[in-house]
Amino acid sequence: MLFFLNPGVSTMSTVSPQITDAVTQTNVKVVAESPAMAMSTIYQSMGQATAILFQNSVSAQQQQNTLAQAATNQGVMQIYSVDTTAGAAATEKVAQGGVADNLTSLLAVLKSFQP
């Protein structure tokens, strides 16, 4: 039995053993649940951090895809902006200075040295 003093009253009162047992069990329950609550908070924080990590990686990948598309677009625009007549003239110059022409002129020089 637990005795306590009522404020303003000079007599001692008794408390039922059922009440003291209920208070004790409640206090033990709160203490026993604390580690579980702490671990659940840690797990929730880890889950949120992992979700943010994946969200950031998806965002970075989307930005890199956008940059790749922009670079490809710039390359295609440069290809289309080349003047076709200038390209044809350059191709003709390369074709005229081919290996066959060089070999023919070398053969002519060698034949001129023969008696």
mmCIF file of N, CA and C in Angstrom:
data_model
loop_
_atom_site.group_PDB
_atom_site.id
_atom_site.type_symbol
_atom_site.label_atom_id
_atom_site.label_comp_id
_atom_site.label_asym_id
_atom_site.label_seq_id
_atom_site.Cartn_x
_atom_site.Cartn_y
_atom_site.Cartn_z
ATOM 1 N N MET A 1 0.822 -1.175 0.000
ATOM 2 C CA MET A 1 0.000 0.000 0.000
ATOM 3 C C MET A 1 0.869 1.242 0.000
ATOM 4 N N LEU A 2 0.391 2.253 -0.699
ATOM 5 C CA LEU A 2 1.113 3.505 -0.799
ATOM 6 C C LEU A 2 0.318 4.564 -0.057
ATOM 7 N N PHE A 3 1.032 5.329 0.720
ATOM 8 C CA PHE A 3 0.397 6.421 1.453
ATOM 9 C C PHE A 3 0.881 7.741 0.872
ATOM 10 N N PHE A 4 -0.021 8.695 0.808
ATOM 11 C CA PHE A 4 0.413 10.026 0.388
ATOM 12 C C PHE A 4 -0.381 11.057 1.166
ATOM 13 N N LEU A 5 0.174 12.241 1.178
ATOM 14 C CA LEU A 5 -0.422 13.328 1.943
ATOM 15 C C LEU A 5 -1.197 14.212 0.987
ATOM 16 N N ASN A 6 -2.475 14.398 1.294
ATOM 17 C CA ASN A 6 -3.278 15.302 0.478
ATOM 18 C C ASN A 6 -2.886 16.738 0.805
ATOM 19 N N PRO A 7 -2.684 17.554 -0.188
ATOM 20 C CA PRO A 7 -2.357 18.951 0.115
ATOM 21 C C PRO A 7 -3.558 19.637 0.769
ATOM 22 N N GLY A 8 -3.294 20.369 1.763
ATOM 23 C CA GLY A 8 -4.352 21.084 2.464
ATOM 24 C C GLY A 8 -5.088 20.219 3.473
ATOM 25 N N VAL A 9 -4.798 18.927 3.491
ATOM 26 C CA VAL A 9 -5.450 18.029 4.438
ATOM 27 C C VAL A 9 -4.350 17.408 5.279
ATOM 28 N N SER A 10 -4.564 17.311 6.548
ATOM 29 C CA SER A 10 -3.515 16.823 7.433
ATOM 30 C C SER A 10 -3.550 15.320 7.620
ATOM 31 N N THR A 11 -4.428 14.626 6.945
ATOM 32 C CA THR A 11 -4.506 13.181 7.117
ATOM 33 C C THR A 11 -3.842 12.474 5.946
ATOM 34 N N MET A 12 -3.399 11.271 6.178
ATOM 35 C CA MET A 12 -2.786 10.447 5.143
ATOM 36 C C MET A 12 -3.881 9.624 4.470
ATOM 37 N N SER A 13 -3.769 9.436 3.162
ATOM 38 C CA SER A 13 -4.728 8.629 2.420
ATOM 39 C C SER A 13 -4.003 7.428 1.841
ATOM 40 N N THR A 14 -4.733 6.371 1.617
ATOM 41 C CA THR A 14 -4.147 5.185 1.003
ATOM 42 C C THR A 14 -4.544 5.126 -0.461
ATOM 43 N N VAL A 15 -3.657 4.512 -1.250
ATOM 44 C CA VAL A 15 -3.920 4.343 -2.673
ATOM 45 C C VAL A 15 -4.107 2.858 -2.915
ATOM 46 N N SER A 16 -5.036 2.537 -3.762
ATOM 47 C CA SER A 16 -5.335 1.147 -4.063
ATOM 48 C C SER A 16 -4.125 0.481 -4.716
ATOM 49 N N PRO A 17 -3.836 -0.761 -4.385
ATOM 50 C CA PRO A 17 -2.721 -1.473 -5.023
ATOM 51 C C PRO A 17 -2.911 -1.622 -6.529
ATOM 52 N N GLN A 18 -4.146 -1.648 -6.995
ATOM 53 C CA GLN A 18 -4.393 -1.742 -8.437
ATOM 54 C C GLN A 18 -3.901 -0.484 -9.156
ATOM 55 N N ILE A 19 -4.084 0.661 -8.519
ATOM 56 C CA ILE A 19 -3.639 1.909 -9.134
ATOM 57 C C ILE A 19 -2.118 1.952 -9.179
ATOM 58 N N THR A 20 -1.475 1.594 -8.092
ATOM 59 C CA THR A 20 -0.004 1.606 -8.092
ATOM 60 C C THR A 20 0.546 0.613 -9.109
ATOM 61 N N ASP A 21 -0.108 -0.528 -9.242
ATOM 62 C CA ASP A 21 0.332 -1.516 -10.230
ATOM 63 C C ASP A 21 0.160 -0.968 -11.649
ATOM 64 N N ALA A 22 -0.953 -0.290 -11.908
ATOM 65 C CA ALA A 22 -1.197 0.273 -13.237
ATOM 66 C C ALA A 22 -0.159 1.348 -13.568
ATOM 67 N N VAL A 23 0.165 2.198 -12.591
ATOM 68 C CA VAL A 23 1.167 3.247 -12.818
ATOM 69 C C VAL A 23 2.526 2.621 -13.072
ATOM 70 N N THR A 24 2.884 1.608 -12.310
ATOM 71 C CA THR A 24 4.173 0.940 -12.492
ATOM 72 C C THR A 24 4.258 0.286 -13.867
ATOM 73 N N GLN A 25 3.203 -0.408 -14.263
ATOM 74 C CA GLN A 25 3.210 -1.061 -15.578
ATOM 75 C C GLN A 25 3.296 -0.033 -16.706
ATOM 76 N N THR A 26 2.621 1.092 -16.539
ATOM 77 C CA THR A 26 2.686 2.142 -17.555
ATOM 78 C C THR A 26 4.101 2.690 -17.672
ATOM 79 N N ASN A 27 4.753 2.928 -16.539
ATOM 80 C CA ASN A 27 6.122 3.437 -16.572
ATOM 81 C C ASN A 27 7.070 2.432 -17.220
ATOM 82 N N VAL A 28 6.906 1.159 -16.918
ATOM 83 C CA VAL A 28 7.756 0.131 -17.512
ATOM 84 C C VAL A 28 7.488 0.035 -19.009
ATOM 85 N N LYS A 29 6.222 0.153 -19.392
ATOM 86 C CA LYS A 29 5.869 0.073 -20.809
ATOM 87 C C LYS A 29 6.530 1.205 -21.592
ATOM 88 N N VAL A 30 6.505 2.414 -21.056
ATOM 89 C CA VAL A 30 7.122 3.556 -21.734
ATOM 90 C C VAL A 30 8.623 3.336 -21.875
ATOM 91 N N VAL A 31 9.270 2.859 -20.832
ATOM 92 C CA VAL A 31 10.710 2.610 -20.882
ATOM 93 C C VAL A 31 11.021 1.493 -21.869
ATOM 94 N N ALA A 32 10.188 0.471 -21.937
ATOM 95 C CA ALA A 32 10.436 -0.654 -22.837
ATOM 96 C C ALA A 32 10.208 -0.274 -24.302
ATOM 97 N N GLU A 33 9.335 0.673 -24.556
ATOM 98 C CA GLU A 33 9.057 1.067 -25.934
ATOM 99 C C GLU A 33 10.073 2.061 -26.486
ATOM 100 N N SER A 34 10.860 2.682 -25.651
ATOM 101 C CA SER A 34 11.792 3.716 -26.109
ATOM 102 C C SER A 34 12.799 3.216 -27.136
ATOM 103 N N PRO A 35 13.459 2.067 -26.941
ATOM 104 C CA PRO A 35 14.402 1.611 -27.973
ATOM 105 C C PRO A 35 13.718 1.327 -29.310
ATOM 106 N N ALA A 36 12.523 0.779 -29.265
ATOM 107 C CA ALA A 36 11.805 0.503 -30.511
ATOM 108 C C ALA A 36 11.451 1.804 -31.229
ATOM 109 N N MET A 37 11.046 2.807 -30.478
ATOM 110 C CA MET A 37 10.732 4.099 -31.092
ATOM 111 C C MET A 37 11.989 4.730 -31.687
ATOM 112 N N ALA A 38 13.106 4.620 -30.975
ATOM 113 C CA ALA A 38 14.355 5.185 -31.488
ATOM 114 C C ALA A 38 14.775 4.484 -32.775
ATOM 115 N N MET A 39 14.685 3.168 -32.795
ATOM 116 C CA MET A 39 15.065 2.422 -34.003
ATOM 117 C C MET A 39 14.126 2.738 -35.163
ATOM 118 N N SER A 40 12.848 2.892 -34.874
ATOM 119 C CA SER A 40 11.921 3.224 -35.963
ATOM 120 C C SER A 40 12.232 4.604 -36.535
ATOM 121 N N THR A 41 12.642 5.527 -35.685
ATOM 122 C CA THR A 41 13.038 6.854 -36.171
ATOM 123 C C THR A 41 14.276 6.761 -37.046
ATOM 124 N N ILE A 42 15.238 5.941 -36.634
ATOM 125 C CA ILE A 42 16.458 5.756 -37.430
ATOM 126 C C ILE A 42 16.121 5.125 -38.778
ATOM 127 N N TYR A 43 15.274 4.095 -38.774
ATOM 128 C CA TYR A 43 14.891 3.445 -40.037
ATOM 129 C C TYR A 43 14.160 4.414 -40.961
ATOM 130 N N GLN A 44 13.305 5.243 -40.395
ATOM 131 C CA GLN A 44 12.578 6.212 -41.206
ATOM 132 C C GLN A 44 13.541 7.228 -41.814
ATOM 133 N N SER A 45 14.515 7.677 -41.031
ATOM 134 C CA SER A 45 15.512 8.622 -41.551
ATOM 135 C C SER A 45 16.343 7.990 -42.657
ATOM 136 N N MET A 46 16.727 6.731 -42.473
ATOM 137 C CA MET A 46 17.501 6.041 -43.508
ATOM 138 C C MET A 46 16.682 5.879 -44.784
ATOM 139 N N GLY A 47 15.418 5.548 -44.639
ATOM 140 C CA GLY A 47 14.556 5.404 -45.810
ATOM 141 C C GLY A 47 14.395 6.711 -46.567
ATOM 142 N N GLN A 48 14.236 7.794 -45.832
ATOM 143 C CA GLN A 48 14.091 9.092 -46.491
ATOM 144 C C GLN A 48 15.390 9.492 -47.179
ATOM 145 N N ALA A 49 16.535 9.254 -46.525
ATOM 146 C CA ALA A 49 17.822 9.591 -47.137
ATOM 147 C C ALA A 49 18.052 8.779 -48.410
ATOM 148 N N THR A 50 17.682 7.504 -48.384
ATOM 149 C CA THR A 50 17.839 6.665 -49.576
ATOM 150 C C THR A 50 16.930 7.149 -50.706
ATOM 151 N N ALA A 51 15.726 7.534 -50.367
ATOM 152 C CA ALA A 51 14.801 8.037 -51.389
ATOM 153 C C ALA A 51 15.335 9.315 -52.026
ATOM 154 N N ILE A 52 15.890 10.207 -51.222
ATOM 155 C CA ILE A 52 16.455 11.447 -51.766
ATOM 156 C C ILE A 52 17.664 11.136 -52.634
ATOM 157 N N LEU A 53 18.465 10.150 -52.224
ATOM 158 C CA LEU A 53 19.628 9.744 -53.020
ATOM 159 C C LEU A 53 19.197 9.283 -54.410
ATOM 160 N N PHE A 54 18.194 8.418 -54.476
ATOM 161 C CA PHE A 54 17.721 7.934 -55.773
ATOM 162 C C PHE A 54 17.085 9.055 -56.591
ATOM 163 N N GLN A 55 16.379 9.952 -55.921
ATOM 164 C CA GLN A 55 15.761 11.068 -56.635
ATOM 165 C C GLN A 55 16.837 11.956 -57.255
ATOM 166 N N ASN A 56 17.912 12.211 -56.521
ATOM 167 C CA ASN A 56 18.998 13.031 -57.062
ATOM 168 C C ASN A 56 19.704 12.336 -58.216
ATOM 169 N N SER A 57 19.870 11.021 -58.130
ATOM 170 C CA SER A 57 20.548 10.313 -59.226
ATOM 171 C C SER A 57 19.688 10.322 -60.490
ATOM 172 N N VAL A 58 18.388 10.183 -60.344
ATOM 173 C CA VAL A 58 17.497 10.248 -61.510
ATOM 174 C C VAL A 58 17.542 11.646 -62.125
ATOM 175 N N SER A 59 17.545 12.665 -61.279
ATOM 176 C CA SER A 59 17.607 14.036 -61.783
ATOM 177 C C SER A 59 18.913 14.291 -62.529
ATOM 178 N N ALA A 60 20.029 13.813 -61.988
ATOM 179 C CA ALA A 60 21.323 13.994 -62.662
ATOM 180 C C ALA A 60 21.346 13.274 -64.005
ATOM 181 N N GLN A 61 20.760 12.085 -64.057
ATOM 182 C CA GLN A 61 20.724 11.341 -65.318
ATOM 183 C C GLN A 61 19.864 12.073 -66.352
ATOM 184 N N GLN A 62 18.758 12.635 -65.931
ATOM 185 C CA GLN A 62 17.917 13.388 -66.860
ATOM 186 C C GLN A 62 18.659 14.610 -67.401
ATOM 187 N N GLN A 63 19.409 15.283 -66.536
ATOM 188 C CA GLN A 63 20.160 16.451 -66.990
ATOM 189 C C GLN A 63 21.250 16.053 -67.976
ATOM 190 N N GLN A 64 21.913 14.931 -67.731
ATOM 191 C CA GLN A 64 22.949 14.489 -68.662
ATOM 192 C C GLN A 64 22.345 14.073 -70.004
ATOM 193 N N ASN A 65 21.177 13.466 -69.981
ATOM 194 C CA ASN A 65 20.506 13.129 -71.243
ATOM 195 C C ASN A 65 20.145 14.391 -72.020
ATOM 196 N N THR A 66 19.704 15.417 -71.314
ATOM 197 C CA THR A 66 19.382 16.681 -71.977
ATOM 198 C C THR A 66 20.626 17.289 -72.612
ATOM 199 N N LEU A 67 21.755 17.247 -71.890
ATOM 200 C CA LEU A 67 23.004 17.769 -72.451
ATOM 201 C C LEU A 67 23.443 16.970 -73.676
ATOM 202 N N ALA A 68 23.284 15.659 -73.626
ATOM 203 C CA ALA A 68 23.670 14.823 -74.770
ATOM 204 C C ALA A 68 22.806 15.146 -75.987
ATOM 205 N N GLN A 69 21.523 15.345 -75.773
ATOM 206 C CA GLN A 69 20.643 15.701 -76.886
ATOM 207 C C GLN A 69 21.014 17.061 -77.469
ATOM 208 N N ALA A 70 21.370 18.008 -76.600
ATOM 209 C CA ALA A 70 21.757 19.334 -77.088
ATOM 210 C C ALA A 70 23.048 19.258 -77.898
ATOM 211 N N ALA A 71 24.016 18.459 -77.435
ATOM 212 C CA ALA A 71 25.272 18.315 -78.173
ATOM 213 C C ALA A 71 25.035 17.655 -79.529
ATOM 214 N N THR A 72 24.186 16.642 -79.556
ATOM 215 C CA THR A 72 23.855 15.984 -80.825
ATOM 216 C C THR A 72 23.174 16.960 -81.775
ATOM 217 N N ASN A 73 22.279 17.752 -81.241
ATOM 218 C CA ASN A 73 21.580 18.742 -82.055
ATOM 219 C C ASN A 73 22.564 19.753 -82.644
ATOM 220 N N GLN A 74 23.526 20.204 -81.850
ATOM 221 C CA GLN A 74 24.531 21.148 -82.349
ATOM 222 C C GLN A 74 25.364 20.515 -83.460
ATOM 223 N N GLY A 75 25.737 19.250 -83.292
ATOM 224 C CA GLY A 75 26.508 18.559 -84.320
ATOM 225 C C GLY A 75 25.745 18.437 -85.622
ATOM 226 N N VAL A 76 24.472 18.096 -85.537
ATOM 227 C CA VAL A 76 23.646 17.975 -86.746
ATOM 228 C C VAL A 76 23.495 19.333 -87.419
ATOM 229 N N MET A 77 23.327 20.377 -86.623
ATOM 230 C CA MET A 77 23.209 21.720 -87.201
ATOM 231 C C MET A 77 24.500 22.122 -87.915
ATOM 232 N N GLN A 78 25.652 21.752 -87.369
ATOM 233 C CA GLN A 78 26.920 22.061 -88.036
ATOM 234 C C GLN A 78 27.058 21.280 -89.335
ATOM 235 N N ILE A 79 26.634 20.029 -89.318
ATOM 236 C CA ILE A 79 26.710 19.224 -90.549
ATOM 237 C C ILE A 79 25.825 19.829 -91.633
ATOM 238 N N TYR A 80 24.618 20.247 -91.266
ATOM 239 C CA TYR A 80 23.705 20.812 -92.253
ATOM 240 C C TYR A 80 24.131 22.200 -92.726
ATOM 241 N N SER A 81 24.943 22.893 -91.955
ATOM 242 C CA SER A 81 25.332 24.249 -92.340
ATOM 243 C C SER A 81 26.526 24.274 -93.288
ATOM 244 N N VAL A 82 27.182 23.141 -93.533
ATOM 245 C CA VAL A 82 28.331 23.100 -94.436
ATOM 246 C C VAL A 82 27.849 23.318 -95.864
ATOM 247 N N ASP A 83 28.564 24.184 -96.585
ATOM 248 C CA ASP A 83 28.207 24.469 -97.975
ATOM 249 C C ASP A 83 28.554 23.258 -98.834
ATOM 250 N N THR A 84 27.605 22.782 -99.607
ATOM 251 C CA THR A 84 27.829 21.565 -100.401
ATOM 252 C C THR A 84 28.786 21.804 -101.551
ATOM 253 N N THR A 85 28.802 23.004 -102.122
ATOM 254 C CA THR A 85 29.735 23.261 -103.235
ATOM 255 C C THR A 85 31.167 23.288 -102.734
ATOM 256 N N ALA A 86 31.383 23.825 -101.537
ATOM 257 C CA ALA A 86 32.737 23.820 -100.976
ATOM 258 C C ALA A 86 33.171 22.390 -100.682
ATOM 259 N N GLY A 87 32.256 21.588 -100.222
ATOM 260 C CA GLY A 87 32.575 20.180 -99.963
ATOM 261 C C GLY A 87 32.890 19.441 -101.242
ATOM 262 N N ALA A 88 32.168 19.746 -102.306
ATOM 263 C CA ALA A 88 32.420 19.086 -103.592
ATOM 264 C C ALA A 88 33.776 19.487 -104.149
ATOM 265 N N ALA A 89 34.146 20.757 -104.004
ATOM 266 C CA ALA A 89 35.452 21.214 -104.498
ATOM 267 C C ALA A 89 36.582 20.545 -103.730
ATOM 268 N N ALA A 90 36.431 20.425 -102.420
ATOM 269 C CA ALA A 90 37.467 19.773 -101.617
ATOM 270 C C ALA A 90 37.581 18.304 -101.981
ATOM 271 N N THR A 91 36.473 17.654 -102.237
ATOM 272 C CA THR A 91 36.501 16.244 -102.628
ATOM 273 C C THR A 91 37.200 16.070 -103.972
ATOM 274 N N GLU A 92 36.971 16.991 -104.886
ATOM 275 C CA GLU A 92 37.612 16.899 -106.197
ATOM 276 C C GLU A 92 39.120 17.085 -106.082
ATOM 277 N N LYS A 93 39.560 18.005 -105.216
ATOM 278 C CA LYS A 93 41.002 18.203 -105.027
ATOM 279 C C LYS A 93 41.651 16.948 -104.464
ATOM 280 N N VAL A 94 40.996 16.329 -103.522
ATOM 281 C CA VAL A 94 41.534 15.099 -102.937
ATOM 282 C C VAL A 94 41.577 14.006 -103.990
ATOM 283 N N ALA A 95 40.564 13.929 -104.817
ATOM 284 C CA ALA A 95 40.516 12.885 -105.843
ATOM 285 C C ALA A 95 41.586 13.102 -106.901
ATOM 286 N N GLN A 96 41.911 14.333 -107.218
ATOM 287 C CA GLN A 96 42.926 14.601 -108.237
ATOM 288 C C GLN A 96 44.321 14.266 -107.743
ATOM 289 N N GLY A 97 44.567 14.408 -106.497
ATOM 290 C CA GLY A 97 45.892 14.099 -105.955
ATOM 291 C C GLY A 97 45.945 12.697 -105.410
ATOM 292 N N GLY A 98 45.354 11.755 -106.121
ATOM 293 C CA GLY A 98 45.270 10.390 -105.633
ATOM 294 C C GLY A 98 46.563 9.615 -105.817
ATOM 295 N N VAL A 99 46.596 8.397 -105.331
ATOM 296 C CA VAL A 99 47.770 7.525 -105.384
ATOM 297 C C VAL A 99 48.070 7.112 -106.819
ATOM 298 N N ALA A 100 47.056 6.882 -107.594
ATOM 299 C CA ALA A 100 47.283 6.437 -108.980
ATOM 300 C C ALA A 100 48.021 7.508 -109.773
ATOM 301 N N ASP A 101 47.663 8.762 -109.611
ATOM 302 C CA ASP A 101 48.353 9.844 -110.324
ATOM 303 C C ASP A 101 49.810 9.937 -109.892
ATOM 304 N N ASN A 102 50.059 9.788 -108.618
ATOM 305 C CA ASN A 102 51.441 9.852 -108.121
ATOM 306 C C ASN A 102 52.277 8.707 -108.684
ATOM 307 N N LEU A 103 51.703 7.516 -108.723
ATOM 308 C CA LEU A 103 52.446 6.369 -109.262
ATOM 309 C C LEU A 103 52.713 6.530 -110.760
ATOM 310 N N THR A 104 51.760 7.080 -111.480
ATOM 311 C CA THR A 104 51.945 7.294 -112.924
ATOM 312 C C THR A 104 53.073 8.286 -113.183
ATOM 313 N N SER A 105 53.103 9.366 -112.433
ATOM 314 C CA SER A 105 54.169 10.352 -112.632
ATOM 315 C C SER A 105 55.518 9.799 -112.197
ATOM 316 N N LEU A 106 55.562 8.986 -111.168
ATOM 317 C CA LEU A 106 56.821 8.359 -110.740
ATOM 318 C C LEU A 106 57.321 7.385 -111.795
ATOM 319 N N LEU A 107 56.425 6.633 -112.391
ATOM 320 C CA LEU A 107 56.801 5.698 -113.450
ATOM 321 C C LEU A 107 57.342 6.442 -114.674
ATOM 322 N N ALA A 108 56.761 7.569 -114.986
ATOM 323 C CA ALA A 108 57.244 8.374 -116.117
ATOM 324 C C ALA A 108 58.647 8.897 -115.853
ATOM 325 N N VAL A 109 58.919 9.310 -114.623
ATOM 326 C CA VAL A 109 60.262 9.797 -114.276
ATOM 327 C C VAL A 109 61.269 8.670 -114.367
ATOM 328 N N LEU A 110 60.902 7.482 -113.892
ATOM 329 C CA LEU A 110 61.824 6.341 -113.943
ATOM 330 C C LEU A 110 62.115 5.939 -115.387
ATOM 331 N N LYS A 111 61.105 5.979 -116.226
ATOM 332 C CA LYS A 111 61.307 5.619 -117.638
ATOM 333 C C LYS A 111 62.219 6.624 -118.348
ATOM 334 N N SER A 112 62.184 7.857 -117.903
ATOM 335 C CA SER A 112 63.027 8.856 -118.554
ATOM 336 C C SER A 112 64.507 8.639 -118.241
ATOM 337 N N PHE A 113 64.831 7.964 -117.169
ATOM 338 C CA PHE A 113 66.227 7.706 -116.822
ATOM 339 C C PHE A 113 66.766 6.452 -117.501
ATOM 340 N N GLN A 114 65.922 5.656 -118.068
ATOM 341 C CA GLN A 114 66.396 4.435 -118.729
ATOM 342 C C GLN A 114 66.979 4.794 -120.102
ATOM 343 N N PRO A 115 68.097 4.090 -120.486
ATOM 344 C CA PRO A 115 68.690 4.390 -121.801
ATOM 345 C C PRO A 115 67.893 3.847 -122.964
#
